[in-house]
Coordinates of C-alpha atoms in Angstrom, one line a residue:
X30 CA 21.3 -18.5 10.7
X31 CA 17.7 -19.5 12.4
X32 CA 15.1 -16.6 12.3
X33 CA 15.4 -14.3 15.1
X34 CA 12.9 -14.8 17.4
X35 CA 11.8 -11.8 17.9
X36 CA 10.7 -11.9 14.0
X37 CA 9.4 -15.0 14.2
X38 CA 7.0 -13.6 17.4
X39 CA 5.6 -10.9 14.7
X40 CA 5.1 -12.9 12.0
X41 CA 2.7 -15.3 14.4
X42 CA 1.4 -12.2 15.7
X43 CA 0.3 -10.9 12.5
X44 CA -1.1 -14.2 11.0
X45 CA -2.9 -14.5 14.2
X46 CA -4.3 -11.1 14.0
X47 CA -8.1 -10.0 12.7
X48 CA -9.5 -8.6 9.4
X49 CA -10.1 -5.0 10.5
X50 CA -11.9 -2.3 8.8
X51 CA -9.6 1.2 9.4
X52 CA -11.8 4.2 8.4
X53 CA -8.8 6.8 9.5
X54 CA -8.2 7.6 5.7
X55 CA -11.8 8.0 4.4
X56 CA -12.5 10.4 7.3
X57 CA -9.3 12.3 7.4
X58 CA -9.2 12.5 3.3
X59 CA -13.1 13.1 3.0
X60 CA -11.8 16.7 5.8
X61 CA -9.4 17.8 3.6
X62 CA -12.0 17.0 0.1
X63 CA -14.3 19.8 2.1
X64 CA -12.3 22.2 2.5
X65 CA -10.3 22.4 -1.0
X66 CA -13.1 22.3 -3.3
X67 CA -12.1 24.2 -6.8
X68 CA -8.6 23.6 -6.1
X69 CA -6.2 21.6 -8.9
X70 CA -6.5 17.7 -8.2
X71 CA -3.0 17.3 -7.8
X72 CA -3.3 20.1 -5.0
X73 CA -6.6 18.3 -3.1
X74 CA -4.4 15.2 -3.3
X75 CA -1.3 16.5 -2.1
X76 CA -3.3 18.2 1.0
X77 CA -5.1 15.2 1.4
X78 CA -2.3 13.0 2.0
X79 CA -1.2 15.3 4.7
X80 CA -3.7 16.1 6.4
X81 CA -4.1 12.4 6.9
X82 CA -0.5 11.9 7.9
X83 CA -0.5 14.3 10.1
X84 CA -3.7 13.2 12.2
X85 CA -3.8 9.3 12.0
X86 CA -2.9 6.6 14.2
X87 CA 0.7 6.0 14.7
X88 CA 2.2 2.6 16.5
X89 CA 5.3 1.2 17.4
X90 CA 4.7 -2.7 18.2
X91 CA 7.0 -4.5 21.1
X92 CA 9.2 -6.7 18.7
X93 CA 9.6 -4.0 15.7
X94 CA 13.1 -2.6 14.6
X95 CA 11.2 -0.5 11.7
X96 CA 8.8 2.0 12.2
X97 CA 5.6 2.6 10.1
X98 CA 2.1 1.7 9.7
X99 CA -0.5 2.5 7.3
X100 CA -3.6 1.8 9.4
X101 CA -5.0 1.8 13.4
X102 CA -5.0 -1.8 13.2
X103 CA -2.9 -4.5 13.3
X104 CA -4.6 -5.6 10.2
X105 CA -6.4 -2.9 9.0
X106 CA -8.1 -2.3 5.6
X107 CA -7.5 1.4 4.5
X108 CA -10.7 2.7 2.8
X109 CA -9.6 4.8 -0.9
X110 CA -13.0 6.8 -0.3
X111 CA -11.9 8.9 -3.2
X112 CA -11.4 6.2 -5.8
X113 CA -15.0 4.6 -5.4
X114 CA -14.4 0.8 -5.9
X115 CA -14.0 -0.4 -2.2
X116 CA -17.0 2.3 -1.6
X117 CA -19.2 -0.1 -3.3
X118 CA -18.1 -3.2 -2.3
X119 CA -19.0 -2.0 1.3
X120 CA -22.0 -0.5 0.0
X121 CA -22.9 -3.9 -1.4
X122 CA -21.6 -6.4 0.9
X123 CA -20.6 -5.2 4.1
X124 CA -23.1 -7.2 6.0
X125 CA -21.2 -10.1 4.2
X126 CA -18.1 -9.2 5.2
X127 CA -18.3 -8.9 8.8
X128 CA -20.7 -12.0 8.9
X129 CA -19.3 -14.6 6.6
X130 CA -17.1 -17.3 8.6
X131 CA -14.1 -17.4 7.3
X132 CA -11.8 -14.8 7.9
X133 CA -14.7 -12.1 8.4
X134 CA -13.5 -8.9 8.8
X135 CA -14.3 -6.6 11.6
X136 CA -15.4 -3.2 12.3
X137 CA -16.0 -0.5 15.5
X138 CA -19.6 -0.1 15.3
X139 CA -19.0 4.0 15.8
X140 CA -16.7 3.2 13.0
X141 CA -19.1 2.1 10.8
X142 CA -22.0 4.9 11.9
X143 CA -19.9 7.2 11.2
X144 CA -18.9 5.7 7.3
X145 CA -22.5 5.0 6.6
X146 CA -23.8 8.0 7.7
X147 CA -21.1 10.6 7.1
X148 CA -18.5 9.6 5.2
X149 CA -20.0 7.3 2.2
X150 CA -22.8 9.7 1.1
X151 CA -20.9 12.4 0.6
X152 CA -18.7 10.4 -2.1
X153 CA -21.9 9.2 -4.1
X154 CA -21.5 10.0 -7.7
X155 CA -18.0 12.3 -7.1
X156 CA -15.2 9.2 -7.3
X157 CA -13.3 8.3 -9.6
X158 CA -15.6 4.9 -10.3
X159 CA -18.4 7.6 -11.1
X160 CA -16.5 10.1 -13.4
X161 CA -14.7 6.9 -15.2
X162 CA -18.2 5.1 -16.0
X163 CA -19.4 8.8 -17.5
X164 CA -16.4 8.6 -19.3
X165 CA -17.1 5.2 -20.6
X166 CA -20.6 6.1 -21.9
X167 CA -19.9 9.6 -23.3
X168 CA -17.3 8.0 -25.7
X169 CA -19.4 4.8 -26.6
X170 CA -17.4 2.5 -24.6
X171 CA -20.0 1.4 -21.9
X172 CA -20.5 -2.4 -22.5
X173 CA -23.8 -3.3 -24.9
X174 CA -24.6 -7.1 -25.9
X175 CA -23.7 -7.9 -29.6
X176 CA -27.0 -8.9 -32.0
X177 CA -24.8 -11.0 -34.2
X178 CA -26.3 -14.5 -33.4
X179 CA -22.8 -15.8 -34.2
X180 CA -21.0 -13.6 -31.7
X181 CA -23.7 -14.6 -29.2
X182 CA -22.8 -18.2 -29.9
X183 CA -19.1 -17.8 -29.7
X184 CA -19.9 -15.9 -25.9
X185 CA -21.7 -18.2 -25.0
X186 CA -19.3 -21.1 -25.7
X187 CA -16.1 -19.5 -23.9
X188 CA -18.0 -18.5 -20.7
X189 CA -18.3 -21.3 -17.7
X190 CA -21.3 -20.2 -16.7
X191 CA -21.2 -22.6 -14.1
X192 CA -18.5 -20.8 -12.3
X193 CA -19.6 -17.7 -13.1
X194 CA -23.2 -18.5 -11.2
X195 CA -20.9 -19.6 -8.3
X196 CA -18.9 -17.0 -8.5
X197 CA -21.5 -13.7 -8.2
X198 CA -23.8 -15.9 -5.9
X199 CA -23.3 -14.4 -2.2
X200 CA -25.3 -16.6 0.4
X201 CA -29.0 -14.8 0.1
X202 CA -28.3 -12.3 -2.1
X203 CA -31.2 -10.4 -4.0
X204 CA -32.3 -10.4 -7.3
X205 CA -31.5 -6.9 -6.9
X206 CA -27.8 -7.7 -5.9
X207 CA -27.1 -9.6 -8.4
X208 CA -28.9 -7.2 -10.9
X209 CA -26.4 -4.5 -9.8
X210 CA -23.3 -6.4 -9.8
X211 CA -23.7 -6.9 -12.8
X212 CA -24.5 -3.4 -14.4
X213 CA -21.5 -1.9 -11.9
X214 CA -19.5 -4.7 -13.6
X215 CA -20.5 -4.1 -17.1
X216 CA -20.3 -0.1 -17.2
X217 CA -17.1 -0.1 -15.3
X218 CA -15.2 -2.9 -17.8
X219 CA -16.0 -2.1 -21.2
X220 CA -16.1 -5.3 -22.9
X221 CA -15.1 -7.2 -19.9
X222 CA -11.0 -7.0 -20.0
X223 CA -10.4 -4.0 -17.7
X224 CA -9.6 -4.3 -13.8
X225 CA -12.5 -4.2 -12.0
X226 CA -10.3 -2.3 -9.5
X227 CA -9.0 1.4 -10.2
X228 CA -5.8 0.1 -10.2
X229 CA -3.1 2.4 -11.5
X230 CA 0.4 1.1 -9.8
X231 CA 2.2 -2.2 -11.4
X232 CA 5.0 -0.1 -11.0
X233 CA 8.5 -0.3 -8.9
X234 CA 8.8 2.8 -6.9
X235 CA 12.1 5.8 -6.7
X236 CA 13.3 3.9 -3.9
X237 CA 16.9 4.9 -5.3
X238 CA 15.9 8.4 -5.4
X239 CA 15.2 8.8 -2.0
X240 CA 18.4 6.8 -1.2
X241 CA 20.6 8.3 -3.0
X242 CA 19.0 12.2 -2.2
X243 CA 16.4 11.7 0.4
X244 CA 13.1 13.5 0.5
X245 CA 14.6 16.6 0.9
X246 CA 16.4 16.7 -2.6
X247 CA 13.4 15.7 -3.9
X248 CA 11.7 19.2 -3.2
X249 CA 14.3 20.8 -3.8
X250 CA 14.0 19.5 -7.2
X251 CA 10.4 20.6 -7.2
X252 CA 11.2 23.7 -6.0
X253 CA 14.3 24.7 -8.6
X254 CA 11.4 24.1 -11.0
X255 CA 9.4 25.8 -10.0
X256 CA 11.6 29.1 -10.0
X257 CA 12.9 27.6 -13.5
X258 CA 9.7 28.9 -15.1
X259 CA 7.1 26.4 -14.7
X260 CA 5.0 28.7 -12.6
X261 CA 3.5 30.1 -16.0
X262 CA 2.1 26.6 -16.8
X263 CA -0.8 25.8 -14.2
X264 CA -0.8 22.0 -14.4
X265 CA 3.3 21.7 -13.8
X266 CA 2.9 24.4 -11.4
X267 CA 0.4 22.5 -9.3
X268 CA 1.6 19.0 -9.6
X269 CA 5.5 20.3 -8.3
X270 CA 3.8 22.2 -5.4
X271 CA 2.0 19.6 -4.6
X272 CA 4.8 17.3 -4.8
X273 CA 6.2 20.0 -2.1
X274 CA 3.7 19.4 0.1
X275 CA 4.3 15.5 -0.3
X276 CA 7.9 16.0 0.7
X277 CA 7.3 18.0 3.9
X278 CA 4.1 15.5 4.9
X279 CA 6.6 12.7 4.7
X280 CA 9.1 14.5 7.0
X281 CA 6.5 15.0 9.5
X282 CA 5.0 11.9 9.0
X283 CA 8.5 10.1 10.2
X284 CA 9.3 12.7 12.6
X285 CA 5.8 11.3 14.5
X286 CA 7.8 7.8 15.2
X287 CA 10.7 9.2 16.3
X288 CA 8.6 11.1 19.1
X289 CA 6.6 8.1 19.4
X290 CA 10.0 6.2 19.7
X291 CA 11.7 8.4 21.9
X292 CA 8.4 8.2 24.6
X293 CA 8.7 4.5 24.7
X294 CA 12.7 4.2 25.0
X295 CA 12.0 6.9 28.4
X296 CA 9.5 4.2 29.9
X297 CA 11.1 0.9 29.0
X298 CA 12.5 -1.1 32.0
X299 CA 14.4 -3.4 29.3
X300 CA 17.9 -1.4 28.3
X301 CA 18.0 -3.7 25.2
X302 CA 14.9 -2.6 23.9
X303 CA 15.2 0.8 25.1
X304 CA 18.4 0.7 23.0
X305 CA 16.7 -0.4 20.2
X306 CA 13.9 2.3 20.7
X307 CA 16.3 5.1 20.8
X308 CA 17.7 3.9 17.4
X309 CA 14.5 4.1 15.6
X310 CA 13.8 7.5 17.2
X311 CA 17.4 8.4 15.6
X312 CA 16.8 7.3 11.9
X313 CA 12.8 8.3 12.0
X314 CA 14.3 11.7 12.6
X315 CA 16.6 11.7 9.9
X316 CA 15.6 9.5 7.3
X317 CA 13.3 9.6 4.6
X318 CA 13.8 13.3 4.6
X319 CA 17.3 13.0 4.4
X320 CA 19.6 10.5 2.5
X321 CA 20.2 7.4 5.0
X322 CA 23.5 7.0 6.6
X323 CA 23.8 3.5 7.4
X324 CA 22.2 0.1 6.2
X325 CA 19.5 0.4 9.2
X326 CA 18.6 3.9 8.0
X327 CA 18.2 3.0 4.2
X328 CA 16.3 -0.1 5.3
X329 CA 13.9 2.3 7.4
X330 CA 13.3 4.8 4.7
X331 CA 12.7 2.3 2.3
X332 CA 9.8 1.3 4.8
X333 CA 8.6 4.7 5.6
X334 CA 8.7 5.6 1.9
X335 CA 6.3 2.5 0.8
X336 CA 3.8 3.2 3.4
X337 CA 3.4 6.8 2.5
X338 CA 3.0 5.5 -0.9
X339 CA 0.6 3.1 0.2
X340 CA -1.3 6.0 2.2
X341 CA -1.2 8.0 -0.5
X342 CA -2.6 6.3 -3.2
X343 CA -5.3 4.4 -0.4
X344 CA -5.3 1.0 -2.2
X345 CA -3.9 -1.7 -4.0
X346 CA -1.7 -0.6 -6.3
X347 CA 1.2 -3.2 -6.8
X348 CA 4.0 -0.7 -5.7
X349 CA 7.1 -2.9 -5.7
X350 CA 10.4 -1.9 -4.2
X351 CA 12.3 -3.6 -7.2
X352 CA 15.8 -4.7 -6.9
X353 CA 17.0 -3.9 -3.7
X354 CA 19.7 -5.9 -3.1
X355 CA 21.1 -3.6 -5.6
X356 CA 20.4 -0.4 -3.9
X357 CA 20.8 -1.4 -0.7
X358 CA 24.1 -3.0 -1.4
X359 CA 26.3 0.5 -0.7
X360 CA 25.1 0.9 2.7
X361 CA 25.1 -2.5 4.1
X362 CA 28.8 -3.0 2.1
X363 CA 29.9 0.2 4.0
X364 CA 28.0 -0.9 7.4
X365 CA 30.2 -4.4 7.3
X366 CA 33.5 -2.7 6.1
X367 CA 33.2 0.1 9.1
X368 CA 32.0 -2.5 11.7
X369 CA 28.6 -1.2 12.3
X370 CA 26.8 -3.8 11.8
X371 CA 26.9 -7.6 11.7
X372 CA 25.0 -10.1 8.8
X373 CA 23.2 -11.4 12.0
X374 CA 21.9 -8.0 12.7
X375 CA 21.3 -7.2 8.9
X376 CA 19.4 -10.6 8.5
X377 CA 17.1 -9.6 11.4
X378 CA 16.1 -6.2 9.6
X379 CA 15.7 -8.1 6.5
X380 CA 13.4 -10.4 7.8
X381 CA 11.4 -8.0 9.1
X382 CA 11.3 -5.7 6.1
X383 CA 9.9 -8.8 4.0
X384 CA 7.0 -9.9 6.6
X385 CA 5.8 -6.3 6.5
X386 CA 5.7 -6.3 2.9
X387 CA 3.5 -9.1 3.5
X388 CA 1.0 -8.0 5.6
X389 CA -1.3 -5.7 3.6
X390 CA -5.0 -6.5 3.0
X391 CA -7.3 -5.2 0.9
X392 CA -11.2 -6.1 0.8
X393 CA -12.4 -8.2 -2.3
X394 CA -15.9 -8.9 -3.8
X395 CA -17.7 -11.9 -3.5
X396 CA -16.9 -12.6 -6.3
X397 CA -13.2 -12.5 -6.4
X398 CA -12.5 -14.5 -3.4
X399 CA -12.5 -17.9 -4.5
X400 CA -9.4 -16.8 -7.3
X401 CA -8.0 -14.1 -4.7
X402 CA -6.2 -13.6 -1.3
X403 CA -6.8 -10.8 0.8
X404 CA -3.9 -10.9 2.9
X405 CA -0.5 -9.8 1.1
X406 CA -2.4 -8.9 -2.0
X407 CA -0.8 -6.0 -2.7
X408 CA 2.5 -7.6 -4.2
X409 CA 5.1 -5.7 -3.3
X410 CA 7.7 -8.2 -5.9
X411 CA 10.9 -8.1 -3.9
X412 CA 13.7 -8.7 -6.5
X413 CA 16.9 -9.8 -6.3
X414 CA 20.2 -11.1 -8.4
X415 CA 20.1 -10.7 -12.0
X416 CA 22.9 -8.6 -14.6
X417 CA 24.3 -5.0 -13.9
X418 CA 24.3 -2.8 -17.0
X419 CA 26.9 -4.4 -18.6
X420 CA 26.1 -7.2 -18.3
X421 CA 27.9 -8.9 -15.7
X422 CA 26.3 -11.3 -12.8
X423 CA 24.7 -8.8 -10.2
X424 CA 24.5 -10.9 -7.0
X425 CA 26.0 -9.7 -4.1
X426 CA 26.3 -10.8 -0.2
X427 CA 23.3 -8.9 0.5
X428 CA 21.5 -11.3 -2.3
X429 CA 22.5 -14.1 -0.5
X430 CA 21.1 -12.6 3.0
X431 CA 18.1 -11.6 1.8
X432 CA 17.1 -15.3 0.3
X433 CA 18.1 -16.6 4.1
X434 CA 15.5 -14.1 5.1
X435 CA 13.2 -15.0 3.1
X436 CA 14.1 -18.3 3.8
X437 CA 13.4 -17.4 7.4
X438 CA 10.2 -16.0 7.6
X439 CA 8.7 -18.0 4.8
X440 CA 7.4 -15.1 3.4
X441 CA 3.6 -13.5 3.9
X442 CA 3.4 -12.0 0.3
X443 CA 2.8 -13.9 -2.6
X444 CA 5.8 -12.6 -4.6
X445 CA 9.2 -12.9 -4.6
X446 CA 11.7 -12.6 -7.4
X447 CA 15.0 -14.3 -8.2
X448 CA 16.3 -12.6 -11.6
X449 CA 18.7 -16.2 -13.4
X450 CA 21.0 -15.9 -16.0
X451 CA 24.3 -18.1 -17.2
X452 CA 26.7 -16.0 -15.0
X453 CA 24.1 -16.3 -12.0
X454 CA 26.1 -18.1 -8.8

């Protein structure tokens, strides 16, 4: 089947679109930071995830069956103003950024008042960047050149210092830029093989969990500990309320498109669309807080799910969503069996789930462009086929669907994974 066009209209829509600069999650997570000072981390996170839920931009775009977006723009850089690392690259090279001509990105000039003046300084030597390099030197780890001449040899042989030159050289930086870089580099990368990045994900998110129990079950679970005795231990008690307040944020946080949903389906002039509107407003008030009830729903809270996560954490992390041809499989088998739903209209929903998964951006360094894209960085490694436990070939109709959708929309990530074996079709 040909892409739908309604898919194909936002993919062009969003390759089309500008770098943006969002500052909606520095400002509304710098809020909360004020007013929970003392509290557990786990706490100020939690709190800080909803207050920014709660208060941030939420869109539904003309051609979207799915509802949820992480920034105010179309394209929108979310700032991790806790973390520290995209704090200095603005710090550094913002003036780049916004003036270099390719792909510059763009941002409000209240926007970037306000960050400059309010919202940066109060971060200075409090993020995670600053405690980790304190870390670093108070257990001997911050970087120091070796004095064995042999060693110095042996660096000096494996580095291209050619491309290395090329590679920290902005257009008119300072001696004073390039001074820094390098001492932010060094102290933050003992011995030059960590990240640069704080990046803690690389990991395949409970999408099951929330399938199979929705985010509902999950606080329940939370909350059964909780009376189960771990009240009496501090850290377990904060971390499981705080996974509590997560739960509840999420519920709100989807319950904000279907409002949003059900506004737009009461001024449409199109009854198709208005259809389709009144649809999302149905699963955005069900799902992810309950388990999904059809393939559309599971689809949705998938979605909803990885953009909380996405909110939550505030920057590239690698969250990927795994196998899910395999867990998606039960709804859409049920879906087809009962009628509900057609391949064409599954494929359409599929296609849209992969170009969103596409169409994250982060901000990288000087000196990481040239080896990095911006766009779609944060690989979000859609799996599919492979073996089941026993075994036994894993590919399923929905496999097959989901590599026509990908097919489709020639995907905007820069991962996608097809698990091979002997027994694979």
């Amino acid at each position: 089947m040909p892409i739908h066009p309604k898919t194909s209209r936002l993919k062009e829509l969003y390759l089309a679109a500008p770098y943006e600069i969002c500052i909606e999650r520095a400002r509304y997570y710098t809020e909360s930071y004020r007013l929970t000072k003392g509290q557990h981390p786990a706490l100020r996170a939690a709190k800080a995830f909803a207050h920014t839920v709660h208060n941030s931009t939420v869109t539904i775009l003309d051609d979207e069956l799915i509802a949820g977006n992480r920034s105010s723009k179309l394209l929108g850089v979310v700032i991790p103003v806790e973390r520290g690392d995209v704090n200095l690259i603005l710090d550094m090279e913002l003036d780049y950024l916004i003036k270099r001509g390719r792909q510059p990105f763009f941002i409000d000039e209240n926007d970037r008042k306000e960050l400059d003046e309010e919202i940066l300084p109060l971060w200075r030597n409090k993020t995670v960047r600053d405690y980790k390099k304190a870390l670093y030197k108070r257990q001997g780890l911050d970087f120091s050149f070796s004095k064995n001449p042999f060693v110095l040899g042996q660096i000096r042989k494996s580095m291209d210092w050619g491309k290395l030159r090329k590679a920290t050289s902005v257009p008119s930086a300072t001696p004073g830029y390039k001074l820094r870089g390098l001492r932010e580099l060094l102290h933050n990368n003992p011995a030059l093989v960590l990240n640069v990045f704080d990046v803690q994900g690389h990991l395949v998110l409970g999408h099951g969990n929330v399938l199979e129990s929705g985010f509902c079950g999950i606080r329940q679970k939370a909350l059964d500990a909780l009376n189960n005795g771990s009240r009496a231990d501090k850290d377990k008690a904060a971390f499981l309320e705080s996974v509590v307040i997560c739960c509840d944020a999420v519920r709100d946080f989807a319950g904000r498109f279907a409002v949003l949903a059900k506004e737009k389906a009461k001024k449409e002039k199109n009854p198709s669309r208005a259809k389709e509107l009144e649809a999302m407003a149905k699963h955005c008030a069900h799902v992810p807080y309950y388990p999904p009830r059809s393939f559309a729903e599971a689809v949705q809270a998938l979605w909803l799910t990885q953009v909380a996560a996405y909110i939550s954490y505030g920057m590239v992390a690698i969250f990927a969503i795994g196998r899910f041809d395999q867990y998606l499989y039960p709804f859409y088998a049920n879906d087809i069996e009962k009628k509900v739903i057609t391949p064409k209209k599954a494929l359409h929903l599929l296609e849209e789930l992969l170009i969103k998964l596409g169409t994250n951006l982060m901000i990288l360094p000087y000196a990481a462009k040239s080896t990095g894209n911006e766009l779609g960085s944060d690989s979000c490694a859609p799996t599919v086929g492979g073996v089941d436990e026993k075994g036994e070939n894993a590919a399923n109709p929905l496999s097959h669907l989901i590599l026509e959708a990908f097919s489709n929309v020639k995907s905007l990530g820069n991962s996608f994974t097809i698990r091979l074996s002997e027994k694979t079709p």
